[in-house]
Short mmCIF file of C-alpha atoms in Angstrom, two decimals:
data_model
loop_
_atom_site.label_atom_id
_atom_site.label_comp_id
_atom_site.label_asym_id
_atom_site.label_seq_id
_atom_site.Cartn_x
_atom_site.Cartn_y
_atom_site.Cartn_z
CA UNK B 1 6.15 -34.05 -7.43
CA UNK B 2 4.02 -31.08 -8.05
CA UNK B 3 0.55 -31.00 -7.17
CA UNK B 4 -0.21 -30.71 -11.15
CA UNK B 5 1.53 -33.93 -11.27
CA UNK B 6 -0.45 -35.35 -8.74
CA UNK B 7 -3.59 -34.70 -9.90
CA UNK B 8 -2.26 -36.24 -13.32
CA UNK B 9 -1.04 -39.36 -11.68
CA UNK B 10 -4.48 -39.89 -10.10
CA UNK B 11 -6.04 -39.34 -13.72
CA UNK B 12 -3.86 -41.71 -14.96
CA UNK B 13 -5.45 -43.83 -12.47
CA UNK B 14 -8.87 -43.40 -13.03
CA UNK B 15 -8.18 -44.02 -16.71
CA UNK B 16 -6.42 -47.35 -16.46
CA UNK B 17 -9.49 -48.22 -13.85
CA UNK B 18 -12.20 -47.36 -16.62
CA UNK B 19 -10.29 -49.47 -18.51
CA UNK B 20 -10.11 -52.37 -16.77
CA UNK B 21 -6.34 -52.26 -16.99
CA UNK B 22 -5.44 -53.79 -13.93
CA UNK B 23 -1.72 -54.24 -14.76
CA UNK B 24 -1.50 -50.10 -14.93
CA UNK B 25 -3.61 -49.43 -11.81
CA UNK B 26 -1.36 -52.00 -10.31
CA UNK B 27 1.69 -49.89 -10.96
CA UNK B 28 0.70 -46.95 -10.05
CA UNK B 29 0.72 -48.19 -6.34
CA UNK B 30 3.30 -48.00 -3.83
CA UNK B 31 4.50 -51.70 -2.69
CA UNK B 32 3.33 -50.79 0.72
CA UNK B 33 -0.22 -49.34 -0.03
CA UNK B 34 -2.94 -48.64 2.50
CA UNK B 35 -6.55 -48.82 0.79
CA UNK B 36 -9.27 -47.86 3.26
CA UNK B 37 -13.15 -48.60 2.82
CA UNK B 38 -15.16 -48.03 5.67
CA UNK B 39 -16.43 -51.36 7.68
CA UNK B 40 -19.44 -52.34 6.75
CA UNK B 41 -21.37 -55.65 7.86
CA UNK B 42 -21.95 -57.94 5.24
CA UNK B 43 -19.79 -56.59 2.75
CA UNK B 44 -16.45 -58.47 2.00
CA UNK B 45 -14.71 -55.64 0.02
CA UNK B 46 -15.09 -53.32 2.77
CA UNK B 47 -12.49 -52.36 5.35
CA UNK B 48 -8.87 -51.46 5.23
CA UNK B 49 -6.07 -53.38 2.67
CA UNK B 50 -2.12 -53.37 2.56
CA UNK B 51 -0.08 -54.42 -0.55
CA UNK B 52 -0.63 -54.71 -4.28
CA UNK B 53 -2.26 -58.52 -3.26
CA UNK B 54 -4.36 -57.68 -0.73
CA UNK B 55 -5.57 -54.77 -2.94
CA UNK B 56 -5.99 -57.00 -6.02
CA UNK B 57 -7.98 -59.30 -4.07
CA UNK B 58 -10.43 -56.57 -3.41
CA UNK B 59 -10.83 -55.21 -6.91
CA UNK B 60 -11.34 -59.02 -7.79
CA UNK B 61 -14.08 -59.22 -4.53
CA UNK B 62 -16.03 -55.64 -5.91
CA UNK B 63 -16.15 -57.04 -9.80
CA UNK B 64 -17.46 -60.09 -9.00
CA UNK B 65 -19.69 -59.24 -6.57
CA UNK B 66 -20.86 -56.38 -8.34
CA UNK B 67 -21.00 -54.26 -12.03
CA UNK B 68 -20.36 -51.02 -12.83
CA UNK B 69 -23.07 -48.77 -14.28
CA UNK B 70 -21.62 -45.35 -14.29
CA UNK B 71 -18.24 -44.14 -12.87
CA UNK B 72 -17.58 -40.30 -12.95
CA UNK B 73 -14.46 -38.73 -10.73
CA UNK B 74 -15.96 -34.77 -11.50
CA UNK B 75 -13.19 -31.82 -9.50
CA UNK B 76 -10.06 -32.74 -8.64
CA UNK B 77 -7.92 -30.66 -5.57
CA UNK B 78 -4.54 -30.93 -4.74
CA UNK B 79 -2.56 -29.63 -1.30
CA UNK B 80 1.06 -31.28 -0.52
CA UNK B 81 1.44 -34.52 -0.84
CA UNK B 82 -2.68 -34.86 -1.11
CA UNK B 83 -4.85 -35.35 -3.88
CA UNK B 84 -9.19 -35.05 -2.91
CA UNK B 85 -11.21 -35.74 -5.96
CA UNK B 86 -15.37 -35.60 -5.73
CA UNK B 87 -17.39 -38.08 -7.77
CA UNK B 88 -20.38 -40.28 -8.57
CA UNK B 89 -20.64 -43.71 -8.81
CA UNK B 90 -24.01 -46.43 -9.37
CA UNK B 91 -23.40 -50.25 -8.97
CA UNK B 92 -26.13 -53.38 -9.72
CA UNK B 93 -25.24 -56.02 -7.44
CA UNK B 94 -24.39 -58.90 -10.17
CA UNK B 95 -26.60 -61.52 -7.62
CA UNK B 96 -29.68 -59.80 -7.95
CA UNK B 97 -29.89 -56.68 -10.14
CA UNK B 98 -30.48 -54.50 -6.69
CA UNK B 99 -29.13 -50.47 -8.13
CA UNK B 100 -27.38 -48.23 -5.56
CA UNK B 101 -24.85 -45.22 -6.28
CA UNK B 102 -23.75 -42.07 -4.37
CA UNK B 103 -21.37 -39.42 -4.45
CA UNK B 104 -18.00 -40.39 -3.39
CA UNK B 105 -14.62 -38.45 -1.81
CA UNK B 106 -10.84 -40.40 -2.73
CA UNK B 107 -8.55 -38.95 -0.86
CA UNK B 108 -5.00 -39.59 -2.61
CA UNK B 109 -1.64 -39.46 -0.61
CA UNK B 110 1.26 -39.36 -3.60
CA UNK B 111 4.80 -40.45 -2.77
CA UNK B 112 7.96 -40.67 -4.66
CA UNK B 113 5.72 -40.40 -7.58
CA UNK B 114 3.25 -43.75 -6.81
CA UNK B 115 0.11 -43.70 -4.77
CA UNK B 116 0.79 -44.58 -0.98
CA UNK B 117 -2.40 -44.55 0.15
CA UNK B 118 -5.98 -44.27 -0.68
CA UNK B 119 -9.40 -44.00 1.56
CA UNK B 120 -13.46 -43.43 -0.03
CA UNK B 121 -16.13 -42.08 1.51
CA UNK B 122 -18.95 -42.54 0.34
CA UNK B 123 -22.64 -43.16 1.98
CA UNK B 124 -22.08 -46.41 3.05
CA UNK B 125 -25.87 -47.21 4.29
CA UNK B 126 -26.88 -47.56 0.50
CA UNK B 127 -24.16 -50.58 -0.33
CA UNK B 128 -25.21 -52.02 3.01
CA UNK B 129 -29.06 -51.52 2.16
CA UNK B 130 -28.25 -53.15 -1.31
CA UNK B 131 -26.51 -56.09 -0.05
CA UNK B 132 -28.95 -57.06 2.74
CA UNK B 133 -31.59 -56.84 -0.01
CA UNK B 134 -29.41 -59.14 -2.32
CA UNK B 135 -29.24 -62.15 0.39
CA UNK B 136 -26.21 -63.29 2.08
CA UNK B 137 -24.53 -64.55 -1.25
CA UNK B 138 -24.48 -61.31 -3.29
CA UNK B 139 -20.96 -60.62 -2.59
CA UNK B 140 -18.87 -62.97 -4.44
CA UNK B 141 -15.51 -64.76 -3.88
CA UNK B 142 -12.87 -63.94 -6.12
CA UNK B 143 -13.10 -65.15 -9.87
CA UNK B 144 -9.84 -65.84 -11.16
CA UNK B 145 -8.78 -63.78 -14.41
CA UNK B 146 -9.37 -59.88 -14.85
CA UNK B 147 -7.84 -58.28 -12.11
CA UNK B 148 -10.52 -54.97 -13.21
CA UNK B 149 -13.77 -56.03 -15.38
CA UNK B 150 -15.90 -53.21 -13.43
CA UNK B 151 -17.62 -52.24 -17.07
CA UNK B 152 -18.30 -55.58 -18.05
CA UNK B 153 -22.07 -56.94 -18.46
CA UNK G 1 -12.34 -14.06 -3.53
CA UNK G 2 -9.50 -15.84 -4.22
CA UNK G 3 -9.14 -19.98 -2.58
CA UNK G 4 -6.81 -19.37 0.21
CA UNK G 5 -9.93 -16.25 1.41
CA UNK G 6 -12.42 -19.12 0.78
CA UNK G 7 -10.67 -21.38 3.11
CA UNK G 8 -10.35 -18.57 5.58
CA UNK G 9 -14.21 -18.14 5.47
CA UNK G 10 -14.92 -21.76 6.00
CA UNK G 11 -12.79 -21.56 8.97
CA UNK G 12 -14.57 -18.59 10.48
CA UNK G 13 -17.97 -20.98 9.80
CA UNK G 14 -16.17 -23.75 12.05
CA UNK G 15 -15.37 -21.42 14.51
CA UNK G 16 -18.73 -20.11 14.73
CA UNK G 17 -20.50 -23.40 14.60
CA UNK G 18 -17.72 -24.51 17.91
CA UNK G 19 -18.19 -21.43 19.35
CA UNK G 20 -22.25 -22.35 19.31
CA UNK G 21 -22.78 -19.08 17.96
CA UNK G 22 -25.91 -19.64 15.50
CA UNK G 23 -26.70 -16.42 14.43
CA UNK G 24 -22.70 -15.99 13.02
CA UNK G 25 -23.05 -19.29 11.52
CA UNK G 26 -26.47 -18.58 9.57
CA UNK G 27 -25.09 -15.42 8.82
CA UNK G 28 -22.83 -16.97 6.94
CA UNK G 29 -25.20 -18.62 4.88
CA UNK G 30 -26.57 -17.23 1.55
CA UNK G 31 -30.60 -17.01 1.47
CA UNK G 32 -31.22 -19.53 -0.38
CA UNK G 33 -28.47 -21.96 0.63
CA UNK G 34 -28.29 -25.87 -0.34
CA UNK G 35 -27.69 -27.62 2.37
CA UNK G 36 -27.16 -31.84 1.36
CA UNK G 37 -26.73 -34.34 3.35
CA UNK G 38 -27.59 -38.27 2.93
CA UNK G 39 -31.00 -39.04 3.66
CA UNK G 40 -31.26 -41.90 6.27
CA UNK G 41 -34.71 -43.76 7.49
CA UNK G 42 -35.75 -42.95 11.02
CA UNK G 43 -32.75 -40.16 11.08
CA UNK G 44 -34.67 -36.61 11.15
CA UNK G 45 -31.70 -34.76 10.83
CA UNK G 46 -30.62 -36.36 7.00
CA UNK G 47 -31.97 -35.28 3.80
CA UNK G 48 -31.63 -32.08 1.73
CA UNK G 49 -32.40 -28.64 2.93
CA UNK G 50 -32.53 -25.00 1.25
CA UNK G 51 -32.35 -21.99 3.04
CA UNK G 52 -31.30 -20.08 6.08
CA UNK G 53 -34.80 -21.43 8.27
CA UNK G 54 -34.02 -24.74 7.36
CA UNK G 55 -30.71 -25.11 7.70
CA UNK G 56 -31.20 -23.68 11.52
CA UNK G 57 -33.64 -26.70 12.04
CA UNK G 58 -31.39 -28.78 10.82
CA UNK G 59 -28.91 -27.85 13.51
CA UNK G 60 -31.61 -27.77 15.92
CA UNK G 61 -32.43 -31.07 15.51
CA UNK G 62 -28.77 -32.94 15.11
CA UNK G 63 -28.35 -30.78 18.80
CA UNK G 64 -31.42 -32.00 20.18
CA UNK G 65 -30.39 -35.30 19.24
CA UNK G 66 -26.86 -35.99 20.00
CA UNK G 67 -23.94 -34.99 21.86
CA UNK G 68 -20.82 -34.16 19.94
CA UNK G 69 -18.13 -35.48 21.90
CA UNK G 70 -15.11 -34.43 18.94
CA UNK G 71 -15.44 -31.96 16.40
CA UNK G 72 -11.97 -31.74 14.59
CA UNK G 73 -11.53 -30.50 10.22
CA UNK G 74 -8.42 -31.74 9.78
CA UNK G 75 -7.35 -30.24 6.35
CA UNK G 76 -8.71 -28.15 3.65
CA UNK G 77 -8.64 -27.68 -0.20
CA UNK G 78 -9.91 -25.31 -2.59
CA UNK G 79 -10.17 -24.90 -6.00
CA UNK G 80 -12.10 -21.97 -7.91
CA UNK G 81 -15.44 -21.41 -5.86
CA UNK G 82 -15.35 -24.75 -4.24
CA UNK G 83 -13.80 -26.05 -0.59
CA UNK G 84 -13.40 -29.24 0.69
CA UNK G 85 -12.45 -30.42 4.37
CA UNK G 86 -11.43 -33.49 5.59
CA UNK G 87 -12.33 -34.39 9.39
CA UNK G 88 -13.30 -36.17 11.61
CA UNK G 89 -16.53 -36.43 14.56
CA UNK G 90 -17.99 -38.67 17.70
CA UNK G 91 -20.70 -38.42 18.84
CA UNK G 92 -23.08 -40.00 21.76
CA UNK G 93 -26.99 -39.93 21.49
CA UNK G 94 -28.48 -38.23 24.37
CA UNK G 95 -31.84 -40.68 24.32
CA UNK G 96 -29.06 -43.65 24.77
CA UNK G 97 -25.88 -43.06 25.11
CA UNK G 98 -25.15 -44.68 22.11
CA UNK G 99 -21.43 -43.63 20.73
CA UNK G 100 -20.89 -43.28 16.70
CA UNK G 101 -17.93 -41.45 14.98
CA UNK G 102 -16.65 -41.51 11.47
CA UNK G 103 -14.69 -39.08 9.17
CA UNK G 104 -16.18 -36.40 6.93
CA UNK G 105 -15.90 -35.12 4.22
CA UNK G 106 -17.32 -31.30 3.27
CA UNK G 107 -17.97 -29.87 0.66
CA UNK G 108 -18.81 -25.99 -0.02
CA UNK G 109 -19.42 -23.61 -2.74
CA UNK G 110 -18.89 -19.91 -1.65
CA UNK G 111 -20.50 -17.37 -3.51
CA UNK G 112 -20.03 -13.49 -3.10
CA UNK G 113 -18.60 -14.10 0.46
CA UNK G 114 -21.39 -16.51 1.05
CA UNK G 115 -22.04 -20.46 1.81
CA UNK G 116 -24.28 -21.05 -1.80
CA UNK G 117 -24.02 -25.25 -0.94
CA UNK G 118 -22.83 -27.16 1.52
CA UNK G 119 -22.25 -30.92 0.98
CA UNK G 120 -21.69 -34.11 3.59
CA UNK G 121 -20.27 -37.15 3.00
CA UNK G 122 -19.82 -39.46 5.52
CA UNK G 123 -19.89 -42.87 6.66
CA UNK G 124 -23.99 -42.85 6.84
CA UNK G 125 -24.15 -46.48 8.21
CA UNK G 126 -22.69 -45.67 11.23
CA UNK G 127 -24.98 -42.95 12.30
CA UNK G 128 -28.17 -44.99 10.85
CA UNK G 129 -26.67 -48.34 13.01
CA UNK G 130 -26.22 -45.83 16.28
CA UNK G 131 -29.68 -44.95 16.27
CA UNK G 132 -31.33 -48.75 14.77
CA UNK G 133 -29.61 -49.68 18.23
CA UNK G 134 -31.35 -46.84 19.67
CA UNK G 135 -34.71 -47.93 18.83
CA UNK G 136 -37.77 -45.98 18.44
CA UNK G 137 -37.72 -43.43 21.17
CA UNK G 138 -34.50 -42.30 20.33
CA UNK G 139 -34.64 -39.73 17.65
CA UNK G 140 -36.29 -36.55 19.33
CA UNK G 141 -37.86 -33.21 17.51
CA UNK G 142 -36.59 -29.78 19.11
CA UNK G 143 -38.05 -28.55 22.21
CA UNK G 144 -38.93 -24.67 22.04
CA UNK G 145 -36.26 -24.34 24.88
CA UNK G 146 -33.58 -25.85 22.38
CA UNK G 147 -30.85 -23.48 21.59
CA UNK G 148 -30.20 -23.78 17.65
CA UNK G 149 -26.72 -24.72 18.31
CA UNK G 150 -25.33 -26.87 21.80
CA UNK G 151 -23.37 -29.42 19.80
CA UNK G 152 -20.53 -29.12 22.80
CA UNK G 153 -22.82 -29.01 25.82
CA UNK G 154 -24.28 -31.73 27.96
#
């Protein structure tokens, strides 16, 4: 694929994410996809994920555990097989209303038109901060249901 | 200038910064540069800077601080004014020996041939966990003897 067609597969991402279209995002994945968070202590959604289950257990982990305030991916760059897009994101932890946000960096790798892999960056010390304010049971198992309901009050 | 001559640039500012040659690498900077980076309690080196003078402390103060062990930009993108390079660091804290690494992400605007922002992203619990470990003592303001730059040396 082009690197055009990159950037509009990774819009077509973001889109269905806003949404809370989880069947789309969901699609858009390579069977074999590597999703990597950094580590962080505390936080159950953090680390690295393989597969379309593993990775809908975590968007099922970072919805219940926490709800999204404002989600904005701003400049998008392409190079090969690479997509790099720069945005901002704020969170309230559902458990106790704690705020954090930063700036964030996706890194995209696009193959045979689906995305194979997928790392943030983002500055991790303010979700740890917020969780070790919220008490050890601010990040939430799994709720059953939406895959995505990262807009929902 | 046109993205691939951006990208070009921000490799000469690598070089220069490798190369521990701080007067090339400020050089590089416009006057008033922006110079972000996540602020972290007890870490003297995060926060936001502007300008040349402070951008030199800030280097001053990451040197006097910590070793840099690996120092590698892996690949970059550009699009209109704007850069971005993915990489990778390790470091070890002089104070106590301490080891934390992480991948980066950069972020510059180049203006007129110039560095107008730089931008860091990176995974800030690490560093801020290397030096909690590190306790008190650890984080150390420049000596007068401090080169700007001696990421490299030991």
């Amino acid at each position: 694929m082009s690197e055009q067609a990159n950037i509009d597969l990774v819009k077509k991402f973001y889109k269905a994410y806003i949404q809370g279209d989880g069947e789309t995002v969901l699609s858009l994945m390579s069977p074999g996809i590597e999703w990597i968070i950094p580590d962080m202590p505390g936080i159950a959604f953090s680390g690295t994920r393989h597969g379309k289950e593993q990775l809908t257990e975590f968007f099922q982990t970072v919805a219940a555990s926490q709800q999204l305030r404002r989600f904005e991916p701003r400049e998008f760059f392409a190079g090969g097989d690479k997509v790099v897009v720069l945005g901002h994101h704020d969170w309230t932890v559902r458990a106790s209303c704690v705020e954090f946000g930063s700036d964030w960096a996706h890194t995209f790798t696009v193959q045979d038109g689906a995305i194979a892999a997928f790392s943030q960056m983002m500055d991790t010390y303010q979700v740890v901060e917020a969780y070790r304010q919220s008490g050890p049971a601010a990040v939430r198992a799994p709720v059953a249901g939406a895959i995505l309901r990262p807009m929902l009050q | 200038m046109n993205e691939q001559a951006n990208i070009d640039f921000v490799k000469q500012c690598y070089a220069a910064y490798m190369a521990a040659d701080a007067e090339k690498l400020l050089s590089y900077m416009a006057p008033d540069v922006e110079w972000n980076v996540a602020e972290l309690p007890n870490i003297e080196f995060s926060g936001d800077r502007r300008g040349r003078q402070e951008v030199g402390e800030f280097f001053q103060q990451v040197a006097a601080n910590q070793i840099c062990r690996n120092f590698e930009a892996k690949e970059f993108f550009a699009n209109g004014d704007r850069v971005v390079v993915l990489g990778h660091y390790d470091w070890t804290l002089r104070e106590s020996g301490v080891e934390w690494g992480c991948d980066w992400v950069h972020i510059f605007t180049v203006t007129d041939g110039q560095v107008a922002s730089f931008q860091e992203l990176l995974d800030s619990y690490k560093v801020f966990d290397a030096y909690r470990q590190s306790g008190d003592t650890a984080v150390r303001a420049p000596t007068p003897g401090d080169a700007i730059l001696r990421p490299f040396m030991h």
